[in-house]
Short mmCIF file of C-alpha atoms in Angstrom, two decimals:
data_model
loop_
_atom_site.label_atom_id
_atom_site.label_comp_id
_atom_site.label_asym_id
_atom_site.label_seq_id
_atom_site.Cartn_x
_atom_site.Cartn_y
_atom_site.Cartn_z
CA UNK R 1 138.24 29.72 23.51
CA UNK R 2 137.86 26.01 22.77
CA UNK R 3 138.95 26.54 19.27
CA UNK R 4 142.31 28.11 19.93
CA UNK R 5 142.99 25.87 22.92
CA UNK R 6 142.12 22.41 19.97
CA UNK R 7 144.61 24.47 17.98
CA UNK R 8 147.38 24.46 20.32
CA UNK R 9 147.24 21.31 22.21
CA UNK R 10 150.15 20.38 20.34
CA UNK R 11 152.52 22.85 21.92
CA UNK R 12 155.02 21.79 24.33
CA UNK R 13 155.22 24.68 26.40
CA UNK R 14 151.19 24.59 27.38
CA UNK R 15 150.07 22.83 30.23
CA UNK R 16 146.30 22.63 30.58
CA UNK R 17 145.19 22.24 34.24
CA UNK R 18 141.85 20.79 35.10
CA UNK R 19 139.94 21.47 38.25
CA UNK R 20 137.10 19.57 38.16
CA UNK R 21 136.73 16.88 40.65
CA UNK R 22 139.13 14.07 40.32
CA UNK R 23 136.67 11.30 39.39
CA UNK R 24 135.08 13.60 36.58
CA UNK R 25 138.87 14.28 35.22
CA UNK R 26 139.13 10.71 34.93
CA UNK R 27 135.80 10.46 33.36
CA UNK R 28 137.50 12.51 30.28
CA UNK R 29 139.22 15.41 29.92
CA UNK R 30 140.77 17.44 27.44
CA UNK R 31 143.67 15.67 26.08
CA UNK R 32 146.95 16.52 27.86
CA UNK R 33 145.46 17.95 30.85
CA UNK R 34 146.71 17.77 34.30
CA UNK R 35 144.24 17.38 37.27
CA UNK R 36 144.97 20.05 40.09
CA UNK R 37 142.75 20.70 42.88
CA UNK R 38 141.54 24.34 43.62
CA UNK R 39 142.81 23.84 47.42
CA UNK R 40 146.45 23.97 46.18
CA UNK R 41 146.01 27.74 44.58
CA UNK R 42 143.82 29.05 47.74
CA UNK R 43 143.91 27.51 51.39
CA UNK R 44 141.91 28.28 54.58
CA UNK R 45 144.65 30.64 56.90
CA UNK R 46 144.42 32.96 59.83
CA UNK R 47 140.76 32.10 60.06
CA UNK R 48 140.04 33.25 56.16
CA UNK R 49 138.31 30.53 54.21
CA UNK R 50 140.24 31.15 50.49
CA UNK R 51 144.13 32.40 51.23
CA UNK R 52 146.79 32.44 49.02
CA UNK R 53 149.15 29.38 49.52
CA UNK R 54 152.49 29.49 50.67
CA UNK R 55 154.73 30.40 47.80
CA UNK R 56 157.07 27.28 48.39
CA UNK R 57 154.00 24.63 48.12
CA UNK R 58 153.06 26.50 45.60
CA UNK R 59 156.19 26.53 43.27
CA UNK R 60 156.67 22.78 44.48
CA UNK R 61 153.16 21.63 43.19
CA UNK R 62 153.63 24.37 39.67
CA UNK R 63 156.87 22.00 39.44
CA UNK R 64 155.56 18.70 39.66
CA UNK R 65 152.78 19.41 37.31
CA UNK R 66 155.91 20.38 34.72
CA UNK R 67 155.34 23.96 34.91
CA UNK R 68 158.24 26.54 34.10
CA UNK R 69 158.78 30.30 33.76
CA UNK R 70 157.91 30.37 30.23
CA UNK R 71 154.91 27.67 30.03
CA UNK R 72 151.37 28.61 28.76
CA UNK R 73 148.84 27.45 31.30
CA UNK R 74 145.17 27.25 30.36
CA UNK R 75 142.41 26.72 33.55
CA UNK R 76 139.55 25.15 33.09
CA UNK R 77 136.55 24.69 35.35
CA UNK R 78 133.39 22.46 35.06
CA UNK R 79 131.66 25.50 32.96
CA UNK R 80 130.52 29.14 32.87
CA UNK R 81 129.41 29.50 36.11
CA UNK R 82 132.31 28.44 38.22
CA UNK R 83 134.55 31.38 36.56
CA UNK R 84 135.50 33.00 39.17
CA UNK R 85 136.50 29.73 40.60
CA UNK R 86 138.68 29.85 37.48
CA UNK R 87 139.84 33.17 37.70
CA UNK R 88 140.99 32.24 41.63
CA UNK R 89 143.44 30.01 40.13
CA UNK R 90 144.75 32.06 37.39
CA UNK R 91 145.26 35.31 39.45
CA UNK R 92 147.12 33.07 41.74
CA UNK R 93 148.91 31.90 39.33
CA UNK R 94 149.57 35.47 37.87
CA UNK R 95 150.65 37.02 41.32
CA UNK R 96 153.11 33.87 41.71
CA UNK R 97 154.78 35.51 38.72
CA UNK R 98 153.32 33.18 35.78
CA UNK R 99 152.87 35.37 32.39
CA UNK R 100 151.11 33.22 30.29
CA UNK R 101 147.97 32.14 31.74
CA UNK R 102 144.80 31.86 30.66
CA UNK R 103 140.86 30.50 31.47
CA UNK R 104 138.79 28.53 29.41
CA UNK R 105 135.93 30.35 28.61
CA UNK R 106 133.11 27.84 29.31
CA UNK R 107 135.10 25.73 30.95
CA UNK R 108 134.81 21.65 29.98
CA UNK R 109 131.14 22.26 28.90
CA UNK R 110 131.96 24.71 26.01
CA UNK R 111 134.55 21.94 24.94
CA UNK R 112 132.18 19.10 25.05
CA UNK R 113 129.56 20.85 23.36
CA UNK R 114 131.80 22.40 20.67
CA UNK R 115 133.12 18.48 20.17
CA UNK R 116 136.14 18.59 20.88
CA UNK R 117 138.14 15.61 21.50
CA UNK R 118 138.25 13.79 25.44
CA UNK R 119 140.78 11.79 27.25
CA UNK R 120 141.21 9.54 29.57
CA UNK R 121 144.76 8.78 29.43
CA UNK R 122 146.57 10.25 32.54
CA UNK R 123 149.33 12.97 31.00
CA UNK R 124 152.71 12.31 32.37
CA UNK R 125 154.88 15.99 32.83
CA UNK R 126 158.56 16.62 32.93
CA UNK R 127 159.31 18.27 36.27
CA UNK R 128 159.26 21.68 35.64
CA UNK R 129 162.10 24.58 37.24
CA UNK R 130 159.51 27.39 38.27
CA UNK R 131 159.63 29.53 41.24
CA UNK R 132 157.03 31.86 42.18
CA UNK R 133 158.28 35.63 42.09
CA UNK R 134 155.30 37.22 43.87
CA UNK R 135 153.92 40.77 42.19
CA UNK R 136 152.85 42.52 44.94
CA UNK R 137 150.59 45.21 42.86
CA UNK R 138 148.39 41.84 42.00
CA UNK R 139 147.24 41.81 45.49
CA UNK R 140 145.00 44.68 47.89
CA UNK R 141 145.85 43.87 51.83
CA UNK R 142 143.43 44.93 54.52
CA UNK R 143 145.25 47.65 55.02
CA UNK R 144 145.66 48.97 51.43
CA UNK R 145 141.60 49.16 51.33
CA UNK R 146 141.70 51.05 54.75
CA UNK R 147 144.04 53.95 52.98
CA UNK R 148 143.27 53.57 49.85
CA UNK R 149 142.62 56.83 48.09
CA UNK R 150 141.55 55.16 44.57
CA UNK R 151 138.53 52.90 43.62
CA UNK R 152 136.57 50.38 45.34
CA UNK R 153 134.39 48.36 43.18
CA UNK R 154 132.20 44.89 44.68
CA UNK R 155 132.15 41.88 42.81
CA UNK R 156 129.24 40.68 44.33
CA UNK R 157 125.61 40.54 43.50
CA UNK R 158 122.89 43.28 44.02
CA UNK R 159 121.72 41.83 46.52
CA UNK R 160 124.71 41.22 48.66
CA UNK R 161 125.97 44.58 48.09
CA UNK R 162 122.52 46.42 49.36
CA UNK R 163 122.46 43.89 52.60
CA UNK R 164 119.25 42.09 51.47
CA UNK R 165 120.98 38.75 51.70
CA UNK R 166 124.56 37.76 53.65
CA UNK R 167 126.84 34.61 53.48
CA UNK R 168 127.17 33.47 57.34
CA UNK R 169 130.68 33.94 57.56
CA UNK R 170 130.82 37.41 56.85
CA UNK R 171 129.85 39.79 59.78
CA UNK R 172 128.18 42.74 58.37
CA UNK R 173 125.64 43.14 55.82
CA UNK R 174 125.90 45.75 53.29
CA UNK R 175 129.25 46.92 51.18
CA UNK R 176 132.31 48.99 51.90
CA UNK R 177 131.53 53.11 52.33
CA UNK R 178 131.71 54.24 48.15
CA UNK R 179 132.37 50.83 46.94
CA UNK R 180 130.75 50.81 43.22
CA UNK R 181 128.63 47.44 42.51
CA UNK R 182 130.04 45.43 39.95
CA UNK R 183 128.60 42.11 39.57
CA UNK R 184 130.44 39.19 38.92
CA UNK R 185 127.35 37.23 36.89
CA UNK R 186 127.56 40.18 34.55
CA UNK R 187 130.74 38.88 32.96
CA UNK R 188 129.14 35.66 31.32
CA UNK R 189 126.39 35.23 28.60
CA UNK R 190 123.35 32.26 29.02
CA UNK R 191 126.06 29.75 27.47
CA UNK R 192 128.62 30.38 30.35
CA UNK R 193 131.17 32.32 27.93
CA UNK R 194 132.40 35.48 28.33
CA UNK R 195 131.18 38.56 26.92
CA UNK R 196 133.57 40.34 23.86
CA UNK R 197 135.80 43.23 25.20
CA UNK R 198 133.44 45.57 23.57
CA UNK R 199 130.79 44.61 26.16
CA UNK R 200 132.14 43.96 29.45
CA UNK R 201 134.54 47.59 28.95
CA UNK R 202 130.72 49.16 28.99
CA UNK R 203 129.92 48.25 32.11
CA UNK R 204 132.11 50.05 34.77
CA UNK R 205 132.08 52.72 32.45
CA UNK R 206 128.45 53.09 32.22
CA UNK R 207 128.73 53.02 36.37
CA UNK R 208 131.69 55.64 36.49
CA UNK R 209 134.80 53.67 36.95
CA UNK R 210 137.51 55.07 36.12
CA UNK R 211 140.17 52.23 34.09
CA UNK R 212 143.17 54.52 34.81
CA UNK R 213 142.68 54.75 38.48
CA UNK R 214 144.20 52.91 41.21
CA UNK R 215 141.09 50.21 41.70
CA UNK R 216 140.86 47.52 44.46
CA UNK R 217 138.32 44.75 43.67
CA UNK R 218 136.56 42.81 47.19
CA UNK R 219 133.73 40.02 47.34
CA UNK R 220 132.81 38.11 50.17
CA UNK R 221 135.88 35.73 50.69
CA UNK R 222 138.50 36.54 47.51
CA UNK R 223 136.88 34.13 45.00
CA UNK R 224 134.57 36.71 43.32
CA UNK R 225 136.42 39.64 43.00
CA UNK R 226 138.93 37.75 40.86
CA UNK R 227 137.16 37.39 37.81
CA UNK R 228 136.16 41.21 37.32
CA UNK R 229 140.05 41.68 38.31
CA UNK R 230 140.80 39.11 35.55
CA UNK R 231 138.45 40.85 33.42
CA UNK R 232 139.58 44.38 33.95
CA UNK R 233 143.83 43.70 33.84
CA UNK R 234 144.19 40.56 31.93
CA UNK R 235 141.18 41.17 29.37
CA UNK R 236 140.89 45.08 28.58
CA UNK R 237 144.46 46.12 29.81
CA UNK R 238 143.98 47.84 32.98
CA UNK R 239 147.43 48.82 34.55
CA UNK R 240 146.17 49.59 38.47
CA UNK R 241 143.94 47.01 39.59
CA UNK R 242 144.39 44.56 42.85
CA UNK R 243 142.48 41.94 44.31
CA UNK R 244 141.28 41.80 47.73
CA UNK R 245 141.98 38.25 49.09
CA UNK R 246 140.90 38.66 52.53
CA UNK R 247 137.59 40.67 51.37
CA UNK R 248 134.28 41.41 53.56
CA UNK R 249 135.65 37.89 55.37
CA UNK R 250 138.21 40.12 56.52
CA UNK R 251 137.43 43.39 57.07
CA UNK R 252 133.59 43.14 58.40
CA UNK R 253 135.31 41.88 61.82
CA UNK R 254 137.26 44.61 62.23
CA UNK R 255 134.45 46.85 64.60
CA UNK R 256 135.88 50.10 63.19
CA UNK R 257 134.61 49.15 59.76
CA UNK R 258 130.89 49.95 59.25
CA UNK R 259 129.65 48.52 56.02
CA UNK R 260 126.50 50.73 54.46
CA UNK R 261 123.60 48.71 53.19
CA UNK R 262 120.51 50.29 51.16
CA UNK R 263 122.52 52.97 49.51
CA UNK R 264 124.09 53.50 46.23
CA UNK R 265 128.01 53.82 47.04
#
């Protein structure tokens, strides 16, 4: 929240990154802040619009912006409804092997309008020593969806998931055989911040998803299906959960793969 981020500005081990457009950082930001650019934590590869980055650029840029094993990092995005923009980042940063990360919830707007202090001064970091150690049971391949035996949940809205709308870049309208419909947009309230633990744990328990089972998480192109996957491991503790990073990009161009649309599951 913006209070307990105010409250620990102070700490040397946090390093707030800000991924707002470069001219807005310099606008104001939150005091301390460091501007990073969303293309360094997901890049366009093997014809997939949001990849993860090489871990090598990826520890080199963690490094310059002063970042260790042991630093706090808090993301923040414009506001509420470029979360899962957020959550991109810090699953990235959690599968590169980062333990304390976090996402602003509201991004800058919930600071500005709770008035807290802004910046322009440009931070200058101590080079930091990390190197990513990638956790593998962070991420769902292709393949692991093909075989998996466990949960398949959609991050994306109603009407993507029936096959009433589709973005342009994925090839076949409708959702993966069984997946459940979670929606992303579910996750936020009308101010942009995200629901108490009390109310987003209702919701893929009210749909029949199971918290203890093995559960991969897909969207259109990896972006969505990060923020119920930060919701569900980071937020209310679930132990089997991966994120799909090539998603319905991916796997609706395989011709084998017939996604369903009009159906429940």
């Amino acid at each position: 929240t913006s209070d307990w981020l105010a409250a620990n500005l102070g700490d040397s081990k946090l390093v707030v990154f800000d991924l707002r457009k470069v001219e807005d950082f310099k606008a104001g930001h939150i005091p301390g802040s460091v501007s990073m650019l969303g293309s360094v934590f997901y890049v366009p590869a093997k014809g997939l619009s949001n990849e993860l980055p090489f871990m090598d650029d990826l520890s080199d840029a963690l490094k310059d912006a002063g970042v260790s094993a042991d630093t706090k990092i808090v993301v923040v995005e414009t506001d509420g409804s470029r979360f899962a923009w957020a959550t991109r980042v810090a699953w990235t940063l959690a599968y590169a092997g980062l333990d304390n990360v976090a996402v602003l919830s509201g991004g800058q707007a919930a600071w500005v309008k709770a008035g807290k202090p802004l910046s322009t001064e440009v931070a200058k970091k101590s080079a930091g020593n990390f190197n990513a150690k990638p956790r593998a049971a962070y991420f769902a391949s292709k393949a692991d969806v093909l075989a998996s035996t466990g949960q398949i949940v959609d991050a994306r809205a109603y009407d993507t998931y029936f096959g009433l709308t589709k973005q342009s870049f994925v090839a076949q309208a409708g959702h993966f055989p069984g997946a459940f419909a979670l929606p992303f947009s579910w996750i936020t309230n009308a101010d942009g911040l995200v629901k108490s633990k009390d109310e987003l744990a209702k919701m893929p328990s009210a749909l029949g998803i199971n918290p203890y089972a093995e559960t991969i998480i897909y969207c259109d192109s990896g972006v969505l299906c990060t923020a119920w996957w930060w919701i569900c491991k980071e937020y209310l503790g679930w132990e089997k959960v991966r994120s799909y990073d090539g998603s319905s990009q991916e796997i609706t161009a395989d011709p084998t793969v017939k996604y369903v649309p009009l159906v429940w599951r």
